[in-house]
CSV table of C-alpha atoms in Angstrom, one decimal:
chain,number,residue,atom,x,y,z
A,145,MET,CA,12.5,7.3,-11.4
A,146,THR,CA,12.1,6.1,-7.9
A,147,SER,CA,10.4,3.4,-5.9
A,148,THR,CA,9.4,3.0,-2.2
A,149,VAL,CA,8.4,0.2,0.1
A,150,ASP,CA,4.9,-0.6,1.2
A,151,ALA,CA,3.5,0.0,4.7
A,152,ARG,CA,4.9,-3.4,5.9
A,153,GLY,CA,8.4,-2.5,4.6
A,154,LEU,CA,8.2,-4.9,1.6
A,155,ASP,CA,9.9,-3.9,-1.7
A,156,TYR,CA,8.8,-4.5,-5.3
A,157,ARG,CA,9.9,-8.1,-5.0
A,158,GLY,CA,7.8,-8.6,-1.8
A,159,GLU,CA,11.0,-8.9,0.3
A,160,SER,CA,11.2,-7.2,3.7
A,161,VAL,CA,13.8,-4.5,3.4
A,162,ALA,CA,12.7,-2.0,6.0
A,163,GLY,CA,10.6,-1.6,9.1
A,164,ARG,CA,7.0,-0.6,8.9
A,165,ARG,CA,6.7,2.6,6.9
A,166,ASN,CA,4.2,4.9,5.4
A,167,PRO,CA,4.8,4.7,1.6
A,168,MET,CA,3.1,8.1,1.2
A,169,THR,CA,6.0,9.8,3.0
A,170,GLY,CA,9.1,8.1,1.4
A,171,PRO,CA,11.8,7.9,2.4
A,172,PHE,CA,13.2,9.9,-0.4
A,173,TYR,CA,16.6,11.4,-0.7
A,174,VAL,CA,17.1,14.7,-2.6
A,175,GLU,CA,20.7,15.6,-3.2
A,176,GLY,CA,21.5,19.0,-1.8
A,177,ALA,CA,18.2,19.4,0.2
A,178,GLN,CA,18.6,20.6,3.7
A,179,PRO,CA,16.2,20.4,6.7
A,180,GLY,CA,13.6,23.3,6.3
A,181,ASP,CA,13.9,23.4,2.5
A,182,THR,CA,10.7,23.5,0.5
A,183,LEU,CA,10.6,21.2,-2.4
A,184,ALA,CA,8.3,21.2,-5.4
A,185,VAL,CA,7.6,17.7,-6.7
A,186,ARG,CA,5.7,16.8,-9.9
A,187,LEU,CA,4.7,13.2,-10.4
A,188,GLU,CA,4.6,12.5,-14.1
A,189,SER,CA,3.4,8.9,-13.8
A,190,MET,CA,2.9,6.2,-11.2
A,191,VAL,CA,3.1,2.5,-12.1
A,192,PRO,CA,2.7,-0.4,-9.6
A,193,SER,CA,6.0,-2.1,-9.1
A,194,ARG,CA,4.5,-5.6,-8.6
A,195,ASP,CA,1.5,-7.6,-9.6
A,196,TRP,CA,0.0,-7.8,-6.1
A,197,GLY,CA,-0.8,-5.6,-3.1
A,198,TRP,CA,-2.4,-6.0,0.3
A,199,THR,CA,-4.9,-4.3,2.6
A,200,PHE,CA,-6.5,-5.2,5.9
A,201,ASN,CA,-10.0,-6.7,5.8
A,202,VAL,CA,-11.5,-4.1,8.2
A,203,LEU,CA,-11.3,-0.4,9.0
A,204,ALA,CA,-8.6,0.7,11.3
A,205,ARG,CA,-10.0,0.8,14.9
A,206,ASN,CA,-8.8,4.4,15.4
A,207,VAL,CA,-11.0,5.8,12.6
A,208,VAL,CA,-14.4,4.6,13.9
A,209,ASP,CA,-16.5,5.1,17.0
A,210,PRO,CA,-15.0,3.2,19.9
A,211,ILE,CA,-18.2,1.2,20.4
A,212,ALA,CA,-18.2,0.3,16.7
A,213,ALA,CA,-14.5,-0.6,16.9
A,214,ALA,CA,-15.2,-3.1,19.6
A,215,ALA,CA,-17.6,-5.0,17.3
A,216,LEU,CA,-15.1,-5.2,14.3
A,217,PRO,CA,-13.8,-8.6,13.4
A,218,PRO,CA,-10.1,-9.4,13.9
A,219,PHE,CA,-7.6,-7.9,11.5
A,220,ASP,CA,-6.5,-10.1,8.6
A,221,ILE,CA,-4.4,-9.2,5.6
A,222,VAL,CA,-6.1,-9.7,2.2
A,223,ARG,CA,-4.2,-9.8,-1.1
A,224,TRP,CA,-5.1,-8.1,-4.3
A,225,SER,CA,-4.0,-9.0,-7.9
A,226,VAL,CA,-2.8,-5.9,-9.7
A,227,ASP,CA,-3.2,-5.5,-13.4
A,228,ALA,CA,-1.1,-2.4,-14.2
A,229,GLU,CA,-2.0,-2.5,-17.9
A,230,GLN,CA,-5.8,-2.4,-17.2
A,231,ALA,CA,-5.3,-0.1,-14.1
A,232,SER,CA,-7.4,-2.4,-12.0
A,233,VAL,CA,-7.2,-4.7,-9.0
A,234,VAL,CA,-9.3,-7.7,-7.8
A,235,LEU,CA,-9.2,-9.7,-4.6
A,236,GLU,CA,-7.2,-12.9,-4.8
A,237,ASN,CA,-9.6,-14.8,-2.5
A,238,PRO,CA,-12.8,-12.8,-2.3
A,239,THR,CA,-15.8,-13.8,-0.1
A,240,SER,CA,-18.9,-14.6,-2.1
A,241,GLY,CA,-20.3,-11.1,-1.7
A,242,LEU,CA,-17.1,-9.5,-3.2
A,243,ALA,CA,-16.4,-12.1,-5.9
A,244,GLY,CA,-17.2,-9.6,-8.7
A,245,LEU,CA,-15.5,-6.6,-7.2
A,246,LYS,CA,-13.0,-4.9,-9.6
A,247,LEU,CA,-11.4,-1.6,-8.8
């Protein structure tokens, strides 16, 4: 079993424990592994470690046409409520157009 931090360096308690990271890349420590080794990893299950998560409210400016990027609204963080048992999430404070959104 393992856990990692989110992209803002927050752990399962929501506490800042690291700098900004990419949770898709770890960090993970494998005893005995050396630089250049190839590792096979099998994920048997993944379970959210807390009942909330976050995203930005707009696309990253570096993934859209520069002209379209200039028209994007300012970045803002939005929080999601996570229901691990139901394997679903909903926005905590949705706009009226997203009030019924459940992923």
